PDB file of C-alpha atoms and ligand atoms in Angstrom:
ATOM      1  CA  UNK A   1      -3.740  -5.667  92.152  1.00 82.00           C
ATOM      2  CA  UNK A   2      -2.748  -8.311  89.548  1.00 85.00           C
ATOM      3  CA  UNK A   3      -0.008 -10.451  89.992  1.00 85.00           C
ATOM      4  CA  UNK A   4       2.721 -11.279  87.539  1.00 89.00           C
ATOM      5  CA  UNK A   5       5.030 -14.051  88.013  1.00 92.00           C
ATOM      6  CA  UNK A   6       8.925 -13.907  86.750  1.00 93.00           C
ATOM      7  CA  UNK A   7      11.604 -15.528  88.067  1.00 93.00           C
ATOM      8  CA  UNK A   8      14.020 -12.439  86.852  1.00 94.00           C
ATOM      9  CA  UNK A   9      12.675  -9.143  87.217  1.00 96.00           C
ATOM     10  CA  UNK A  10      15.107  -6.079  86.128  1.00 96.00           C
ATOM     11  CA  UNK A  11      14.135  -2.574  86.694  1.00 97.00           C
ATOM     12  CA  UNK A  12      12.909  -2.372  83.055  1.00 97.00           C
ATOM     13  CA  UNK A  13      11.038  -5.625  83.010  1.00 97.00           C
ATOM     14  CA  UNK A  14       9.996  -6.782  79.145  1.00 95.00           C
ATOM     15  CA  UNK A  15       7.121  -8.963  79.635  1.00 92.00           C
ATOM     16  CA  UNK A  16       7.244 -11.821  76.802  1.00 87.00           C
ATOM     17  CA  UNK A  17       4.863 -12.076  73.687  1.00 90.00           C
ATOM     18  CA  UNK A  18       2.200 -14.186  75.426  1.00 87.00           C
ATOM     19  CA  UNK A  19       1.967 -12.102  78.249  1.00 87.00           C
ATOM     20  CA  UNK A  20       2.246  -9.306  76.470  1.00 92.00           C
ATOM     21  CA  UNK A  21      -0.649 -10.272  74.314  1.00 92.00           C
ATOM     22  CA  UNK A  22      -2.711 -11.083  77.921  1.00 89.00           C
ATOM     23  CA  UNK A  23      -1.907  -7.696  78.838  1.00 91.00           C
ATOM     24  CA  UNK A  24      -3.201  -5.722  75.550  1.00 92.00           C
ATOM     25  CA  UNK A  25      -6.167  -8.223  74.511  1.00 93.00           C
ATOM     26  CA  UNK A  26      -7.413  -9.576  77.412  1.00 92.00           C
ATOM     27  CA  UNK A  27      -6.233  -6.981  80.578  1.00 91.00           C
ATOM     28  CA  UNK A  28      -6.825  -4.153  77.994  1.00 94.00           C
ATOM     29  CA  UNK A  29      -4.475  -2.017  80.238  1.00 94.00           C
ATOM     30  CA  UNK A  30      -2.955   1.332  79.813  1.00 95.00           C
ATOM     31  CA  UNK A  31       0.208   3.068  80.531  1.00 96.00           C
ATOM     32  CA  UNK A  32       0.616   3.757  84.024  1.00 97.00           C
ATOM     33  CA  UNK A  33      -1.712   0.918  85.125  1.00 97.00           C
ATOM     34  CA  UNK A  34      -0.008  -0.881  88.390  1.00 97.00           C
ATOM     35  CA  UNK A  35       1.001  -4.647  88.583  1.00 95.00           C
ATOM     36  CA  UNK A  36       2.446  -7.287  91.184  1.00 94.00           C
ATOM     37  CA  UNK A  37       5.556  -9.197  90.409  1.00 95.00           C
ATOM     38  CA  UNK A  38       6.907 -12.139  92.044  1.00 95.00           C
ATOM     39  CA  UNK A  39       9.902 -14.123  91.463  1.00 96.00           C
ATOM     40  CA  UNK A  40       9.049 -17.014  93.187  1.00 97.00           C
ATOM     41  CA  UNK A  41      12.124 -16.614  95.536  1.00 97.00           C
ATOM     42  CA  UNK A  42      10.517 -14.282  98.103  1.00 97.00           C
ATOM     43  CA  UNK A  43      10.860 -11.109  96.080  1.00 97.00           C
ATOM     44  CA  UNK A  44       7.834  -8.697  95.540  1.00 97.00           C
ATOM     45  CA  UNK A  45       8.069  -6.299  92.950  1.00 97.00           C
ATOM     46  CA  UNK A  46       5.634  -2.981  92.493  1.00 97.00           C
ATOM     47  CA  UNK A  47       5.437  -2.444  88.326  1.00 97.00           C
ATOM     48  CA  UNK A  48       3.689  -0.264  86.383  1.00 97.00           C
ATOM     49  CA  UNK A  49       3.170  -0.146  82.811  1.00 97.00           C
ATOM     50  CA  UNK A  50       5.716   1.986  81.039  1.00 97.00           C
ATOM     51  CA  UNK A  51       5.137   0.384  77.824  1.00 95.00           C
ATOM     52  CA  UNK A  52       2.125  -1.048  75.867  1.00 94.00           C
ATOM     53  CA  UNK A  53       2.895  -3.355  72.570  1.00 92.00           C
ATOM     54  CA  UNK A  54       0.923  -6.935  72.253  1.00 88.00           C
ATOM     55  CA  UNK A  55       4.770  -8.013  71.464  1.00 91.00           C
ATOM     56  CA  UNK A  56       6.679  -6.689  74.126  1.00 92.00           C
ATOM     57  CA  UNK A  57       5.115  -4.764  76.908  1.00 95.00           C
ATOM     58  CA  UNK A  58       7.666  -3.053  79.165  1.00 97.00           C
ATOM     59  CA  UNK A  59       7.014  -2.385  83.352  1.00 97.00           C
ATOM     60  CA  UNK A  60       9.065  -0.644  85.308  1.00 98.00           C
ATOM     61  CA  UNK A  61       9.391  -1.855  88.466  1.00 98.00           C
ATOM     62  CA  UNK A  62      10.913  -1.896  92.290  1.00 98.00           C
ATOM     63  CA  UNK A  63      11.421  -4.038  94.543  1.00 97.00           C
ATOM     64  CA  UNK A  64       8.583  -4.035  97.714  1.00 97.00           C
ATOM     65  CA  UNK A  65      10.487  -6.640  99.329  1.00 97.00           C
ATOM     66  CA  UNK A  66      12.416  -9.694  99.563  1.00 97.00           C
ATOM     67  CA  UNK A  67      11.077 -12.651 102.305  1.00 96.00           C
ATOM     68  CA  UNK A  68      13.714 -15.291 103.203  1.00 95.00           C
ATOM     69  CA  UNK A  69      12.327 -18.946 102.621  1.00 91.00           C
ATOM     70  CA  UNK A  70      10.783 -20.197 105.934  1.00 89.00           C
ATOM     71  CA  UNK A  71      13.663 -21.934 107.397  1.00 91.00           C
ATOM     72  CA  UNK A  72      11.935 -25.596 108.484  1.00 94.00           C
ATOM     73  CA  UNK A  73      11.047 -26.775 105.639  1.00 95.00           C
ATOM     74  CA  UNK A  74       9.998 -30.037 104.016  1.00 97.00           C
ATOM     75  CA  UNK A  75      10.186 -32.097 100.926  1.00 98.00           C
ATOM     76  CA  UNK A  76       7.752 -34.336  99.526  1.00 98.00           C
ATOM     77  CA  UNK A  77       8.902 -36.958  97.937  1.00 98.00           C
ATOM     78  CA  UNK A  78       6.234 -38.892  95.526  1.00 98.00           C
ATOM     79  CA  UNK A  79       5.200 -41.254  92.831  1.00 97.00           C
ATOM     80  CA  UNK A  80       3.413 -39.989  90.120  1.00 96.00           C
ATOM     81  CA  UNK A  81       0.242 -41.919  90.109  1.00 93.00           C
ATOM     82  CA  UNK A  82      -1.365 -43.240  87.019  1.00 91.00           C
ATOM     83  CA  UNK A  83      -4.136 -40.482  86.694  1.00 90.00           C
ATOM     84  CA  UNK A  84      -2.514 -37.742  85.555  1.00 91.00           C
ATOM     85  CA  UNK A  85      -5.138 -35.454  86.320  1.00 93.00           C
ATOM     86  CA  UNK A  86      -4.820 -36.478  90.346  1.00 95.00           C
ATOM     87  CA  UNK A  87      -1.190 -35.484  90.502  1.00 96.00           C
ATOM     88  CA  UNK A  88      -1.482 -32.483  89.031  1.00 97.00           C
ATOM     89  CA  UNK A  89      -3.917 -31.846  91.268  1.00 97.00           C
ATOM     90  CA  UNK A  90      -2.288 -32.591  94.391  1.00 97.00           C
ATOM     91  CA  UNK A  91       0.626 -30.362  92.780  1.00 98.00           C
ATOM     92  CA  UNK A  92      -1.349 -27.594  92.667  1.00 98.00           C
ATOM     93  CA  UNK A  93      -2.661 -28.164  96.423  1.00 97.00           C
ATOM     94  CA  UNK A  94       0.775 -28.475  97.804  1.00 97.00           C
ATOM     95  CA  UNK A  95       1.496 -24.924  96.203  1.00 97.00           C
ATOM     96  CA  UNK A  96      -1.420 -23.627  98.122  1.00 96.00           C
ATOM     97  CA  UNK A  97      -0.273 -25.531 100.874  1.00 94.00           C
ATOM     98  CA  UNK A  98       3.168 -23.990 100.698  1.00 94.00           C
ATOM     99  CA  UNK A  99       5.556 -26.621 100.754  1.00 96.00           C
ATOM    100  CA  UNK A 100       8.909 -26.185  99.734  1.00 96.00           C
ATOM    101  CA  UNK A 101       9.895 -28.672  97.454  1.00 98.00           C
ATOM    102  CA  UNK A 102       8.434 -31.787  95.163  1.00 98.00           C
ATOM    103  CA  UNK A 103      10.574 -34.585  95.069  1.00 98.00           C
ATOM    104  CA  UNK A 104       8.566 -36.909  91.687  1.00 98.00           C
ATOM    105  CA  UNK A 105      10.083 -40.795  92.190  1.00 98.00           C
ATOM    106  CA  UNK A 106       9.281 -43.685  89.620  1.00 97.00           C
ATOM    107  CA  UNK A 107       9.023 -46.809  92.204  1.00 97.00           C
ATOM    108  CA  UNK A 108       8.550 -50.762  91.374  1.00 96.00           C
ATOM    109  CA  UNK A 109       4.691 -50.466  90.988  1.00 96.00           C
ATOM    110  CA  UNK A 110       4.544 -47.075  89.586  1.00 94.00           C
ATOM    111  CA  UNK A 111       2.155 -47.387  86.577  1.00 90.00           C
ATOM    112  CA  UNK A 112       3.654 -44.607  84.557  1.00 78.00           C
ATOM    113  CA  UNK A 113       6.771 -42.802  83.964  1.00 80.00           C
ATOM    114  CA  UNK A 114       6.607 -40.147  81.914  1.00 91.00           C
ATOM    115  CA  UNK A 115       7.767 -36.928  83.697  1.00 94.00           C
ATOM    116  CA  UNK A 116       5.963 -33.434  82.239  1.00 95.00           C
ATOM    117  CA  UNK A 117       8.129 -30.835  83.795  1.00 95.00           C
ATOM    118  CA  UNK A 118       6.989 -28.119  82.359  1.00 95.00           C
ATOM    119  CA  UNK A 119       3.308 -28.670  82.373  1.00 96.00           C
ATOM    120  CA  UNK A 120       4.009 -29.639  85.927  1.00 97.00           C
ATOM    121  CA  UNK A 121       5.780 -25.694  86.610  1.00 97.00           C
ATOM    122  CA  UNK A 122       2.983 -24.360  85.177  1.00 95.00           C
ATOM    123  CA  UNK A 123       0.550 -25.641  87.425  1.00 97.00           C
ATOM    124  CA  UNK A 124       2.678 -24.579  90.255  1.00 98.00           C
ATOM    125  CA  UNK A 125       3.378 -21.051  88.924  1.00 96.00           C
ATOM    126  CA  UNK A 126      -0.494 -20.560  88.581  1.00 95.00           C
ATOM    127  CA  UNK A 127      -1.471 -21.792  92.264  1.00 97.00           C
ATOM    128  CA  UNK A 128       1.734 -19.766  93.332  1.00 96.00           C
ATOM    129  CA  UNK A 129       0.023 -16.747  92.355  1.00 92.00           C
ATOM    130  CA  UNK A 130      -3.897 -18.024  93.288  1.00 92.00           C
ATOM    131  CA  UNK A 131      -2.658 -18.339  96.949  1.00 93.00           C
ATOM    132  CA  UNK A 132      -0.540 -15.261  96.794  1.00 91.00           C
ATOM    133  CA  UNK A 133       2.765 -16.453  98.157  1.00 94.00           C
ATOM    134  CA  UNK A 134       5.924 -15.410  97.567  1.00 96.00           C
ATOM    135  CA  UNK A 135       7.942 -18.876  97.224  1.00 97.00           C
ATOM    136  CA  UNK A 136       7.396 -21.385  94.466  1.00 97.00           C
ATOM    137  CA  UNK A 137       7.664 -24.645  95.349  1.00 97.00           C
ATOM    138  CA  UNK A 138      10.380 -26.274  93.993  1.00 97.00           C
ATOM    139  CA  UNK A 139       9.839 -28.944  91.418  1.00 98.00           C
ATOM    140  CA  UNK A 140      12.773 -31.280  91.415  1.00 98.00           C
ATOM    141  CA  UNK A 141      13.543 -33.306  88.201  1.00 97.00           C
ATOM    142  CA  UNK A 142      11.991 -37.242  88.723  1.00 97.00           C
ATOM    143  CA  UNK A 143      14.285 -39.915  89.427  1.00 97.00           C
ATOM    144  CA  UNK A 144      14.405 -43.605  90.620  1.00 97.00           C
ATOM    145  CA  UNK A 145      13.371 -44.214  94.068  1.00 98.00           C
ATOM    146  CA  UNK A 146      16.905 -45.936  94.439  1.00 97.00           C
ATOM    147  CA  UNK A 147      18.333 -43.215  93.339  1.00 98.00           C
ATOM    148  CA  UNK A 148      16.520 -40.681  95.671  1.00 98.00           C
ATOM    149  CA  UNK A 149      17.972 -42.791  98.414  1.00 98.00           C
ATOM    150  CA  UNK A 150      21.247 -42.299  97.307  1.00 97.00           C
ATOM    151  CA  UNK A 151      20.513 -38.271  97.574  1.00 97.00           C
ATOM    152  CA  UNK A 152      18.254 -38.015 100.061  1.00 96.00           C
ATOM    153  CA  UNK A 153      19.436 -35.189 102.794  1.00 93.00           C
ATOM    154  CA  UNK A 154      19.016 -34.742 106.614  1.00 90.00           C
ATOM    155  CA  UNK A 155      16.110 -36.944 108.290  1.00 97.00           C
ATOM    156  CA  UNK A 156      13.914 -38.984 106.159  1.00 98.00           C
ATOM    157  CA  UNK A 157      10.323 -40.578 106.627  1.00 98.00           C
ATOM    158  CA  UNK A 158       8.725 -43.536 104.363  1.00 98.00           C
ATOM    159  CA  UNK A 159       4.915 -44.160 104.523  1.00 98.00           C
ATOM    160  CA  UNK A 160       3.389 -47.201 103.717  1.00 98.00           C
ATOM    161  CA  UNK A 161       0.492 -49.353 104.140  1.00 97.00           C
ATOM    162  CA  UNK A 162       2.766 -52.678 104.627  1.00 93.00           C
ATOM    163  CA  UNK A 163       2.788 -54.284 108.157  1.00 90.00           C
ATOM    164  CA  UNK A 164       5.264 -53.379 110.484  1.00 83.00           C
ATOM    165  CA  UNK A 165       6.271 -50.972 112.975  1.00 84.00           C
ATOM    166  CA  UNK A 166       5.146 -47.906 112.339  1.00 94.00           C
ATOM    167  CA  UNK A 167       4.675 -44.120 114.506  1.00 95.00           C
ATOM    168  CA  UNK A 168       2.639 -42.068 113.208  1.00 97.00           C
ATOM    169  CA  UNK A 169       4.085 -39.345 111.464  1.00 97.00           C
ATOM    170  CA  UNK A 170       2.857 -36.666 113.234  1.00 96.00           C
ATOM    171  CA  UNK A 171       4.452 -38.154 116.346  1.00 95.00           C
ATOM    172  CA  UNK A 172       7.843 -38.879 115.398  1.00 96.00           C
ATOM    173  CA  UNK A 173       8.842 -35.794 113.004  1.00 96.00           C
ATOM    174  CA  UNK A 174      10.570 -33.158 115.035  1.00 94.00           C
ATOM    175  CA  UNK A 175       8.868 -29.814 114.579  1.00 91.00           C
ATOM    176  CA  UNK A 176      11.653 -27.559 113.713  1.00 92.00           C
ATOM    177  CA  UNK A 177      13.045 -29.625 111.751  1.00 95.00           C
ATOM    178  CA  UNK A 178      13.387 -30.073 107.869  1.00 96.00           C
ATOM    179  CA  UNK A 179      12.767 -33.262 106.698  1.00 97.00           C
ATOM    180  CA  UNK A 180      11.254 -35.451 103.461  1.00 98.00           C
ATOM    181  CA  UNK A 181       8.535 -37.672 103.422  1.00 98.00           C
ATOM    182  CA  UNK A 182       7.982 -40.513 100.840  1.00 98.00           C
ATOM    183  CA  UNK A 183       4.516 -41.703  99.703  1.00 98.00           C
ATOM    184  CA  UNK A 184       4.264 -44.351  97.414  1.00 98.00           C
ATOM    185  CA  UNK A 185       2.327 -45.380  94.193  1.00 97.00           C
ATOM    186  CA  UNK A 186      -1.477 -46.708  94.185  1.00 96.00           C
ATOM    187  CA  UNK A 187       0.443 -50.239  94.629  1.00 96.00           C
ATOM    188  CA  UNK A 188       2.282 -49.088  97.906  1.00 98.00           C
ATOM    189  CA  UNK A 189       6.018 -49.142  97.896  1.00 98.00           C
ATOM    190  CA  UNK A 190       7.813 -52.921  97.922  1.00 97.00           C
ATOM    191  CA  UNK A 191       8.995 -54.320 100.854  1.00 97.00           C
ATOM    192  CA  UNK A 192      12.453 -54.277  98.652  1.00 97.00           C
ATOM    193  CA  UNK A 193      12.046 -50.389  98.708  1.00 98.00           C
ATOM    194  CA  UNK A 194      11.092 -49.626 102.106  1.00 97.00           C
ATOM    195  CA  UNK A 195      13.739 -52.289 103.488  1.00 97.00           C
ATOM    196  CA  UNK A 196      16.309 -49.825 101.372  1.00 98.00           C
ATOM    197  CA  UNK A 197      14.659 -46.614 102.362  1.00 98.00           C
ATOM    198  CA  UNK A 198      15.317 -48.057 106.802  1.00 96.00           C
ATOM    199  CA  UNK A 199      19.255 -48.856 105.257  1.00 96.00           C
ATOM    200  CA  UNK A 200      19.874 -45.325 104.761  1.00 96.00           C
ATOM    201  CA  UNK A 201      18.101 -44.128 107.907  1.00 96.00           C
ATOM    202  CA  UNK A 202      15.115 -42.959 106.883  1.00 97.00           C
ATOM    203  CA  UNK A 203      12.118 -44.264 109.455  1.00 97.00           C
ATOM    204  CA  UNK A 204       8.825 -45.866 108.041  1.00 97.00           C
ATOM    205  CA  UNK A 205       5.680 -44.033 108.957  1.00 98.00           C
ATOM    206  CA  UNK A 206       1.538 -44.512 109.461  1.00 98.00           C
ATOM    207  CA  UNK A 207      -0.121 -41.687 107.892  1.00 98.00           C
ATOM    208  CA  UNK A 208      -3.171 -43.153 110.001  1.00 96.00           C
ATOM    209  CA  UNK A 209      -5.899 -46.362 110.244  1.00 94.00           C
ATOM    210  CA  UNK A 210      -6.847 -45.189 106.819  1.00 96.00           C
ATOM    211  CA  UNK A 211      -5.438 -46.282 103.187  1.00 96.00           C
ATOM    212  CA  UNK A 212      -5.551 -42.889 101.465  1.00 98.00           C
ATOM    213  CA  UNK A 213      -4.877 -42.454  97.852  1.00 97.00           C
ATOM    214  CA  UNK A 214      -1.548 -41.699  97.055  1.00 97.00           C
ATOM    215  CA  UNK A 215      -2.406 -38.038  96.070  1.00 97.00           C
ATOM    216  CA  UNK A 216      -4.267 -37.757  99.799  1.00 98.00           C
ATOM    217  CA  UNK A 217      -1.581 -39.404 101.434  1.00 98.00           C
ATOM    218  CA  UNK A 218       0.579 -36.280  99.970  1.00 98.00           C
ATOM    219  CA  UNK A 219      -1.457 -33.314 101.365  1.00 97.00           C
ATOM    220  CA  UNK A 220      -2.114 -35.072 104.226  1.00 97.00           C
ATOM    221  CA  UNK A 221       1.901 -35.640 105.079  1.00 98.00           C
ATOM    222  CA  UNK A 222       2.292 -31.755 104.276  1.00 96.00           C
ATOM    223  CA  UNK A 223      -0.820 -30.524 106.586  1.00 95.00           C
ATOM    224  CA  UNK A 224       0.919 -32.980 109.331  1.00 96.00           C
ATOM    225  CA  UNK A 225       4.162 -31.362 109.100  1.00 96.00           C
ATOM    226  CA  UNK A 226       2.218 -28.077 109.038  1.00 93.00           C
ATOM    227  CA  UNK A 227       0.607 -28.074 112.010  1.00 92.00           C
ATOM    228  CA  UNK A 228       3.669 -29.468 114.025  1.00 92.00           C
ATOM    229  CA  UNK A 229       5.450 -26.518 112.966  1.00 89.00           C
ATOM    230  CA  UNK A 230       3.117 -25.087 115.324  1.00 78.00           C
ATOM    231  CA  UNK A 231       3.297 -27.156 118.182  1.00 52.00           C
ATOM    232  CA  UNK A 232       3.851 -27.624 120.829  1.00 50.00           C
ATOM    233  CA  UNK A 233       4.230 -23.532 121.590  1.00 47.00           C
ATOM    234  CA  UNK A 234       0.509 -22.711 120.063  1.00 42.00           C
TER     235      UNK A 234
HETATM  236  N1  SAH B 301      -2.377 -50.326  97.571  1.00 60.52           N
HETATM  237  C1  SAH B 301      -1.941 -50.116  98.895  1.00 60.52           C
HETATM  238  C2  SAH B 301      -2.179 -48.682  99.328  1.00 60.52           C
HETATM  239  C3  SAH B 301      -1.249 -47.706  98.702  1.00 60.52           C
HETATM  240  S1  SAH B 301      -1.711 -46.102  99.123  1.00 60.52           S
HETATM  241  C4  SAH B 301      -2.689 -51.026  99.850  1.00 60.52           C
HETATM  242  O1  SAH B 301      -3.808 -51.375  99.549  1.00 60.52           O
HETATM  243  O2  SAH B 301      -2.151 -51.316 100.900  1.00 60.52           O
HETATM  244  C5  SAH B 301      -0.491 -45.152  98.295  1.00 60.52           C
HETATM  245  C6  SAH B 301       0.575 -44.541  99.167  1.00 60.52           C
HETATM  246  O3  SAH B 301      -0.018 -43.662 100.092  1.00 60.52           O
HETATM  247  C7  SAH B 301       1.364 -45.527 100.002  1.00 60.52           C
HETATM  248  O4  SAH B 301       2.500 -45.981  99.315  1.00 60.52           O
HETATM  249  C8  SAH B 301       1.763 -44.702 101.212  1.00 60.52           C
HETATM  250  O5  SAH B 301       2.940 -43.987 100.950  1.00 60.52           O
HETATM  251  C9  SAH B 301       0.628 -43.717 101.343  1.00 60.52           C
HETATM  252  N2  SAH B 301      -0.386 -44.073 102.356  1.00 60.52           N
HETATM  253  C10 SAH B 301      -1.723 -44.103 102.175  1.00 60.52           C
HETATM  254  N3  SAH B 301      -2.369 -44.366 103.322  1.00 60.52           N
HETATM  255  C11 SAH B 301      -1.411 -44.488 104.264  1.00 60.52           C
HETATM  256  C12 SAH B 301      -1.432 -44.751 105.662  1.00 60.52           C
HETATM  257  N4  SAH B 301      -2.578 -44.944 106.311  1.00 60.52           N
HETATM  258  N5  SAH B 301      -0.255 -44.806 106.319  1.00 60.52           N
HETATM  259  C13 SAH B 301       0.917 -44.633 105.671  1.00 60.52           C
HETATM  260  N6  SAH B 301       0.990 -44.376 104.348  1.00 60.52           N
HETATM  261  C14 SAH B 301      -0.135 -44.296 103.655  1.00 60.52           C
END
């Protein structure tokens, strides 16, 4: 069944003109046909078409169910590398992936600033429904690194590629236990930054023997955190 993505659904749901237009045009649907809704906030709607107008189609709908967010969850906190086209991809892979929020931060050696929220949703929105999941990950509006520090929540993790002491991730996060994760630009975070980051108690991570891309480093922070979830019970 097709999925439709809203992030308010009433029982007489008025689909807007673009979607509308999607469903006359290119779905070619009739009254009565049946549709998917999601809100992005664990609620699964059942709609069908009640009304058909390439300007305002109408579904009525009912709620299937509503899934509380996974409670563990974890927020990955990144700099928006040069390429846009990486990022966005690595947005839409973390969707699939599932995690629960995207933290953007412009750092020292960040080589571009320019924040495209809505572009950014978008992407999000459509792997949201690709993977069929019933939480959107939250996209969180870009700040400073510095200023991330002075927000950041519960415990943190920096990775970098500087020398030092560093645990692998994997062995130090506690499974069961939200946390955020920083991964820097292509030029690595300053020794200013991560210096700051240890200040407010956040520990500095290896990701591995490897330098991964900054977009790599992402998923591979989230599949880490993924699979600890699991351990050590499975
Ligand atoms: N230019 C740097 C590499 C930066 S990689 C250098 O040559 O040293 C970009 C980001 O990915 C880093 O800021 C870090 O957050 C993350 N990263 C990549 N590989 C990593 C690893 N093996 N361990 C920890 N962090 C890593």
């Amino acid at each position: 069944m097709r999925y439709f993505y809203a992030p308010d659904v009433h029982p007489m749901h008025q689909l807007d003109a673009e979607e509308s237009k999607h469903m006359v045009r290119v779905l070619r649907a009739s009254v009565g046909d049946e549709f998917l809704l999601i809100d992005g906030r664990g609620g699964r709607y059942h709609g069908t078409l009640h009304q058909l107008d390439k300007r305002q189609c109408v579904l009525q709908t009912q709620l299937i169910e509503r899934v509380p967010a996974p409670e563990v969850e974890l927020t990955l906190v990144i700099a928006p590398t040069k390429s846009t086209d990486r990022f966005e991809w690595m947005l839409e892979k973390a969707m699939e992936y599932g995690v629960r929020r995207i933290q953007p931060v412009w750092t020292t050696r960040s080589e571009r600033s320019k924040e495209k929220r809505e572009r950014w949703n978008r992407i999000l929105v459509s792997a949201l429904k690709q993977s069929q999941q019933l939480w959107l990950t939250e996209l969180m509006p870009a700040m400073s690194w510095e200023e991330y520090l002075t927000l950041a929540q519960g415990p943190g993790f920096i990775a970098h590629c500087e020398v030092g002491e560093k645990q692998h991730f994997f062995e130090v996060m506690n499974p069961g236990e939200s946390c955020w994760v920083a991964i820097g630009p292509e030029g690595d975070f300053t020794p200013d930054e991560i210096a700051n980051a240890k200040k407010t108690g956040a520990t500095e991570v290896s990701l591995g023997a490897q330098r991964l891309r900054t977009e790599t480093a992402g998923l591979a922070a989230i599949q880490m955190f993924a699979l600890a979830q699991r351990s050590p019970l499975t």
